[in-house]
mmCIF file of C-alpha atoms in Angstrom:
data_model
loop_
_atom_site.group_PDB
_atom_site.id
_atom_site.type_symbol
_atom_site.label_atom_id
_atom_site.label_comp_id
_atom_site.label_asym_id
_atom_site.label_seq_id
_atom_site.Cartn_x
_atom_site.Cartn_y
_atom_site.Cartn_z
ATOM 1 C CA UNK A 1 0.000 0.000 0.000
ATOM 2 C CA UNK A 2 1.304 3.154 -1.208
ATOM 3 C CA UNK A 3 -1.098 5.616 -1.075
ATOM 4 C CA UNK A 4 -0.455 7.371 -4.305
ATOM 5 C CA UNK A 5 -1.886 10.184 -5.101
ATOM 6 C CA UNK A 6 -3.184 11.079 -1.298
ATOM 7 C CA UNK A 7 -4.024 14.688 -0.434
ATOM 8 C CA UNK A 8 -2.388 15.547 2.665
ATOM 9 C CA UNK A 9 -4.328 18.529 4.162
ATOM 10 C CA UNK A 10 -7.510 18.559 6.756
ATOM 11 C CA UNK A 11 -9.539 21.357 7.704
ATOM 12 C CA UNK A 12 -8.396 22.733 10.640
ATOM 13 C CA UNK A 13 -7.091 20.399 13.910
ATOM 14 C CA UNK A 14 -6.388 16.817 13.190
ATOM 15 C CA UNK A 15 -8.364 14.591 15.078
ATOM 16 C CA UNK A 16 -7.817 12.104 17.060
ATOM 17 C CA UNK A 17 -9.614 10.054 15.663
ATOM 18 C CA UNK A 18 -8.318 10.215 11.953
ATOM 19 C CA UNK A 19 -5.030 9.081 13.296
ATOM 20 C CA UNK A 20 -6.507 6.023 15.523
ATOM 21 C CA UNK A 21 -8.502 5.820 11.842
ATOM 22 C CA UNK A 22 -5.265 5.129 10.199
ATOM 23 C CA UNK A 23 -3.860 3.056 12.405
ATOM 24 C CA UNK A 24 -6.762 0.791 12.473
ATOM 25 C CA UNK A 25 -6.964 1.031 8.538
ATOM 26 C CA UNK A 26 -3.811 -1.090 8.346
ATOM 27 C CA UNK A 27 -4.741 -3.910 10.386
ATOM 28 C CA UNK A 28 -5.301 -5.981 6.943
ATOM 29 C CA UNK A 29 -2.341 -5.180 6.343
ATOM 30 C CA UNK A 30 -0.378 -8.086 8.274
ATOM 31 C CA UNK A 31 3.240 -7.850 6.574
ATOM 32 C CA UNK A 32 3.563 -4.728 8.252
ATOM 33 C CA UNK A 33 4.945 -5.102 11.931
ATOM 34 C CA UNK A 34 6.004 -1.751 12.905
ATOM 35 C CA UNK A 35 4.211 1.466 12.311
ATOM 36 C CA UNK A 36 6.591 4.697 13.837
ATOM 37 C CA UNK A 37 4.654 7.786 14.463
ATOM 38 C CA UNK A 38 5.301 11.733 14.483
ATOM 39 C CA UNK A 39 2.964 14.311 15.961
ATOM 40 C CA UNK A 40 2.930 18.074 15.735
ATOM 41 C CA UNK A 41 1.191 19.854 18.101
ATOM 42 C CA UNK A 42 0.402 23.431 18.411
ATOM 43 C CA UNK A 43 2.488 24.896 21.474
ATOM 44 C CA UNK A 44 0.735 28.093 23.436
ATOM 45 C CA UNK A 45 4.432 30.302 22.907
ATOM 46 C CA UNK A 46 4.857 32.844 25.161
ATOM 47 C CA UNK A 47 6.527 35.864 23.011
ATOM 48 C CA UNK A 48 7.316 39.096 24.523
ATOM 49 C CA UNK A 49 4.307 38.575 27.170
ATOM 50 C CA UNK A 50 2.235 37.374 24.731
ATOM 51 C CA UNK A 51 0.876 33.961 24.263
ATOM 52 C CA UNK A 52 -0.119 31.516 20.874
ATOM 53 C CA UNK A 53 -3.159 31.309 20.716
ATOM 54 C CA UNK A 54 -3.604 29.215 17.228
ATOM 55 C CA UNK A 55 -2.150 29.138 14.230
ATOM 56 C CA UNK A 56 -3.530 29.820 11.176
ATOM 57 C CA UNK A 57 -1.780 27.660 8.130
ATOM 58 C CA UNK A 58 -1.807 28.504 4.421
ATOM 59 C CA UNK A 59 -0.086 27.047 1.766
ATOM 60 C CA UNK A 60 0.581 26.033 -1.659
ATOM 61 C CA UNK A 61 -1.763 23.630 -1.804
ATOM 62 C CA UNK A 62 -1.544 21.837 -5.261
ATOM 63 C CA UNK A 63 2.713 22.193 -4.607
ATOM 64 C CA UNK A 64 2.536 20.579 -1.301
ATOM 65 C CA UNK A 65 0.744 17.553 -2.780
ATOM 66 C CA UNK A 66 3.016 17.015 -5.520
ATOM 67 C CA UNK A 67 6.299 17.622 -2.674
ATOM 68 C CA UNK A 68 4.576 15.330 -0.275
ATOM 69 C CA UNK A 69 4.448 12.723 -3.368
ATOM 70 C CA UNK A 70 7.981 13.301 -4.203
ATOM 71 C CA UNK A 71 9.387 12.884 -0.342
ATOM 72 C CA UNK A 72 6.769 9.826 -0.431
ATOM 73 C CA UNK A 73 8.732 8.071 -3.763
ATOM 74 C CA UNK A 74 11.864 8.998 -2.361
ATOM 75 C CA UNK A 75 11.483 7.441 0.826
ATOM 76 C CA UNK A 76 10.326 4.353 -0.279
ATOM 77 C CA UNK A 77 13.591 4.227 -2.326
ATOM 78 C CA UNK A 78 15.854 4.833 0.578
ATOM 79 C CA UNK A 79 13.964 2.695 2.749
ATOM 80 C CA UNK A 80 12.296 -0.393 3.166
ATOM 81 C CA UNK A 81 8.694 0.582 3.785
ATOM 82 C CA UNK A 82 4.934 -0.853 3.515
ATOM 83 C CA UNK A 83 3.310 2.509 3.774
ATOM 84 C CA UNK A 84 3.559 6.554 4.352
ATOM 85 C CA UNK A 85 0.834 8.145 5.724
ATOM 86 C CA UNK A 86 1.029 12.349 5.689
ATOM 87 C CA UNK A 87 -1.185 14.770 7.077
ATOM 88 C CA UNK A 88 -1.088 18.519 7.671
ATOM 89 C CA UNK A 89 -3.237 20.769 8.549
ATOM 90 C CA UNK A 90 -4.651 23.731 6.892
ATOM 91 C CA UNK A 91 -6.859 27.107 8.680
ATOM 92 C CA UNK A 92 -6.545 27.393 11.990
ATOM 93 C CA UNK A 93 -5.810 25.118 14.614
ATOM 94 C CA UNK A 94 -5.704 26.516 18.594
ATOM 95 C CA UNK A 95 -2.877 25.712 20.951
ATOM 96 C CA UNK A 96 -3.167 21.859 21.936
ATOM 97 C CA UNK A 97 -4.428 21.037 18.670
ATOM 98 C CA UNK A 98 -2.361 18.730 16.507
ATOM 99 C CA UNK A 99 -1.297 20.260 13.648
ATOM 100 C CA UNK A 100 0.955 17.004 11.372
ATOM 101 C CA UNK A 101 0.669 13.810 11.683
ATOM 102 C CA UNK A 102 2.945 11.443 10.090
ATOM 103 C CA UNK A 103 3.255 7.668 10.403
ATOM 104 C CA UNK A 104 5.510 5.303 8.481
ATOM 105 C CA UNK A 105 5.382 1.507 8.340
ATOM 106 C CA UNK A 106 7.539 -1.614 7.822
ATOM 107 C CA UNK A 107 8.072 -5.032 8.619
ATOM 108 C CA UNK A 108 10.439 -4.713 11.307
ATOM 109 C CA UNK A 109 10.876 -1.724 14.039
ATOM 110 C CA UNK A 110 14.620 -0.477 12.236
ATOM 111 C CA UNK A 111 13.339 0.978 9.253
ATOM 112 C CA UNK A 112 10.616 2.519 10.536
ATOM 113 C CA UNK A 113 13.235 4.068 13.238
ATOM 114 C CA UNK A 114 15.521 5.169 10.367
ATOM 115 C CA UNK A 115 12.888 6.476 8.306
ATOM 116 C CA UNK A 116 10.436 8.604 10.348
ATOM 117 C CA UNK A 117 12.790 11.782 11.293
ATOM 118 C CA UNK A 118 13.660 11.925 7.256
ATOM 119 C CA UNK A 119 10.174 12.211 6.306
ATOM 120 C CA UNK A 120 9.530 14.727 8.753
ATOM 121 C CA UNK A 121 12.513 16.868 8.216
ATOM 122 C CA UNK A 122 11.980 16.515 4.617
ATOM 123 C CA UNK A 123 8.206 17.767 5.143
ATOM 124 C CA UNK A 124 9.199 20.477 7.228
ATOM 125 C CA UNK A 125 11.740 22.331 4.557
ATOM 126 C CA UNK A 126 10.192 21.951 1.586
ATOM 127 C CA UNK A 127 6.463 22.031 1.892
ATOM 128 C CA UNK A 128 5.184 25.114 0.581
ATOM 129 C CA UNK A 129 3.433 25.700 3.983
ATOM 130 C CA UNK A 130 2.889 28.993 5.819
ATOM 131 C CA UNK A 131 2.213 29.703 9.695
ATOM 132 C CA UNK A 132 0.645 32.273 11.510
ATOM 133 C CA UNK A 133 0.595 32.871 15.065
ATOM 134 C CA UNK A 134 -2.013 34.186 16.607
ATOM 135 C CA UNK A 135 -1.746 35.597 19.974
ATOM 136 C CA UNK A 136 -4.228 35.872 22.344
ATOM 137 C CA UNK A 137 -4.886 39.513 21.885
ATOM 138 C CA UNK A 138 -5.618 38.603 18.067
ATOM 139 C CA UNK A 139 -2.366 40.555 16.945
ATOM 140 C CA UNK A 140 0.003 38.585 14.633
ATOM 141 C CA UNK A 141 3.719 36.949 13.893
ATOM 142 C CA UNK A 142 4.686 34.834 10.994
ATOM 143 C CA UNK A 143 5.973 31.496 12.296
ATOM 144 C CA UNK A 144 9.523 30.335 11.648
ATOM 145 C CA UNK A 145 10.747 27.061 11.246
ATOM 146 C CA UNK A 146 13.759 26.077 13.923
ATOM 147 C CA UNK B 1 6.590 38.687 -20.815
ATOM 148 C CA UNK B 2 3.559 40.038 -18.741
ATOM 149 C CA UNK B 3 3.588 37.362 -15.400
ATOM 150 C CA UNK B 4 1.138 36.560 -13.281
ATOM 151 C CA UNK B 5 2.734 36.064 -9.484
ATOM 152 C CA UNK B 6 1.317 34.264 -6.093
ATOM 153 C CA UNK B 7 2.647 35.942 -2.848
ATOM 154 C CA UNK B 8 2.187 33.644 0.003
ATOM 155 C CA UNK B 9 2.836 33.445 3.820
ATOM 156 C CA UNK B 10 3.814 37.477 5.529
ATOM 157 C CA UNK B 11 4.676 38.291 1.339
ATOM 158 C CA UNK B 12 1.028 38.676 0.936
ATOM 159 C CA UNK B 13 0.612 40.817 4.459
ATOM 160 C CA UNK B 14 4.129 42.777 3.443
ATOM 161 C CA UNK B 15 2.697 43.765 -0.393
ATOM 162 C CA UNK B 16 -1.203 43.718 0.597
ATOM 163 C CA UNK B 17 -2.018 41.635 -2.097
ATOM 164 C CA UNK B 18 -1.744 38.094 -3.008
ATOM 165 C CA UNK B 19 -1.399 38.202 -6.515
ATOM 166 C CA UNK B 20 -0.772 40.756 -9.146
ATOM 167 C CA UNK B 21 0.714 40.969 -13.042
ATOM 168 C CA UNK B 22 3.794 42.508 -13.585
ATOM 169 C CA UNK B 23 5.797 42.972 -17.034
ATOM 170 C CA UNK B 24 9.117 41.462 -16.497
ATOM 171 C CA UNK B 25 12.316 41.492 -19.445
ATOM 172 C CA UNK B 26 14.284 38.802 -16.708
ATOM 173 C CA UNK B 27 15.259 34.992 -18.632
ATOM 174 C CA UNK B 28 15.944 33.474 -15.395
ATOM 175 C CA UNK B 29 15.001 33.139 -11.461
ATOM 176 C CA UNK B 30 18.157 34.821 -10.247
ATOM 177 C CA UNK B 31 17.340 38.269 -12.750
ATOM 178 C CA UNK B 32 13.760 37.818 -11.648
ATOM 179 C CA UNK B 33 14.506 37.652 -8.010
ATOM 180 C CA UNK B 34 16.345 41.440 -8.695
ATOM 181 C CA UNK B 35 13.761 42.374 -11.257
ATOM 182 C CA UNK B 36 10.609 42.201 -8.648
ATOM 183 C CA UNK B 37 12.577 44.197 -5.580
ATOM 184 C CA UNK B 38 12.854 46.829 -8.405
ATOM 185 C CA UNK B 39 9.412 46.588 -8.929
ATOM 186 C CA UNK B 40 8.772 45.728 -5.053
ATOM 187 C CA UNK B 41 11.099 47.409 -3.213
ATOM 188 C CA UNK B 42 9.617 46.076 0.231
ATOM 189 C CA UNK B 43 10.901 43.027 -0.130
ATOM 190 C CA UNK B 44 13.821 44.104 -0.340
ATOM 191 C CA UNK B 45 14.440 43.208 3.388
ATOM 192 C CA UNK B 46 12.939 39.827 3.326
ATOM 193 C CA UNK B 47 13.944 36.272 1.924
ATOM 194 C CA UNK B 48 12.287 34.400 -0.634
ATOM 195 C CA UNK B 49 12.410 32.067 -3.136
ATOM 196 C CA UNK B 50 10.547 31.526 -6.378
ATOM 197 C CA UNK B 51 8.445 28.330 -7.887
ATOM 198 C CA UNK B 52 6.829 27.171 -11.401
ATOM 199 C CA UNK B 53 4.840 24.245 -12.232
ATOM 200 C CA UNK B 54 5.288 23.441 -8.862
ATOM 201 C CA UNK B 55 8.942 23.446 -8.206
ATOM 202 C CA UNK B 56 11.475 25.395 -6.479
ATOM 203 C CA UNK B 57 13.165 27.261 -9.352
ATOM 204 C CA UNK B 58 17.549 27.946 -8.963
ATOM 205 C CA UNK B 59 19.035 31.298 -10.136
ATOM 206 C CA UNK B 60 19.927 29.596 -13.420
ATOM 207 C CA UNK B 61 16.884 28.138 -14.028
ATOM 208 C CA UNK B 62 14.916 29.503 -17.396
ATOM 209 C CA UNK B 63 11.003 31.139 -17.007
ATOM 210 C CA UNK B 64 8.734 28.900 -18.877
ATOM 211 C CA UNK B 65 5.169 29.914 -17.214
ATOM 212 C CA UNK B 66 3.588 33.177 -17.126
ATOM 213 C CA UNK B 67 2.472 31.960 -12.930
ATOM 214 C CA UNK B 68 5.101 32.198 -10.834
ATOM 215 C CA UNK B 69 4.669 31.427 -6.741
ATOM 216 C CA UNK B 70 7.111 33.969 -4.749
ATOM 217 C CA UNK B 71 7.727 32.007 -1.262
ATOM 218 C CA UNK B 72 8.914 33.343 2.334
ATOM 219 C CA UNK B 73 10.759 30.749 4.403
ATOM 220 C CA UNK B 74 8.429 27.461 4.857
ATOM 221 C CA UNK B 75 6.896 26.991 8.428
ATOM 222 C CA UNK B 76 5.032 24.084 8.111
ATOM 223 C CA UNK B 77 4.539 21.352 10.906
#
């Protein structure tokens, strides 16, 4: 299972649920005996006395797909895995809400080890993907990437 | 060639648009890059990076689309 062609983004917060949704929709899926997972949550900052409230995401949208389905190929050539699953979100999510959630699968725990920080570094610099902060007071900063 | 460019992330807030057309004589991303803080001079100050059909374009490499996406720094995840 590849998942070509998958759309990454979600409205908003991603659930809980659509990531216990994934992990259940591989249960058929009994070659695979290690599943490695990264979530991003949306930290409440404090900057300058002034705390995140949410972030508001924009993007590229149709350029992030095709990136996310390059770093997708391009880990399954580097490593030995089943299955990629990528989601960000897109509009606003409020502090505590998760904001990417990436899981990779294999048949054995090492590749899956190797494999997860690539994707998400890989995600992180060159999806076309844009961050907001919102503070609590409704003023603004543009998010940067550490 | 009259192009059509996409300002995304704090460009759009910095310009207060998101899109406009602008006549440009550059071949390549690198004269481009110059070309649009002539025409743009507030972003002059800021970093960013340039896309076509969907990819990250190099200073060398040739404008073949009349849609270009003008980038700040990614801040995803």
């Amino acid at each position: 299972m590849t998942e070509k062609g998958n759309k990454i983004f979600v409205q908003g917060a991603i659930s809980p649920e659509l990531v216990a949704g994934a992990i259940a929709g591989l249960e058929a899926e009994t070659d695979q005996g290690a599943h490695d997972i990264f979530l991003g949550r949306v930290r409440s900052d404090e900057i300058d006395g002034k705390k995140v409230a949410a972030i508001d995401f924009t993007a590229q949208e149709e350029m992030a797909n095709a990136v996310a389905e390059e770093i997708r190929t391009e880990s399954f050539e580097k490593f030995d895995l089943k299955s990629i699953h990528i989601s960000h979100s897109i509009g606003k999510v409020e502090a505590g809400g998760l904001c990417i959630f990436v899981m990779v699968s294999s048949g054995h725990r090492q590749q899956v080890f190797e494999a997860l920080p690539h994707v998400v570094n890989e995600l992180k610099s060159r999806l076309p993907i844009f961050g907001k902060e919102i503070f609590e007071d409704e003023s603004h900063q543009w998010k940067v990437n550490k | 060639m009259n192009i059509e460019f996409r300002y995304h992330g704090k460009l759009s807030e910095v310009l207060g648009r998101n899109s406009e057309r602008l006549q440009i004589t550059s071949q390549n991303a690198g004269d481009l890059i110059k070309e649009i803080i002539t025409h743009r001079p507030q972003l002059r100050e800021t970093t960013f990076q340039l896309a076509q059909k969907n990819k990250i374009m190099k200073s060398e490499t040739p404008i073949e689309e009349l849609d270009i996406d003008v980038f700040p720094p990614f801040s995803g995840g």
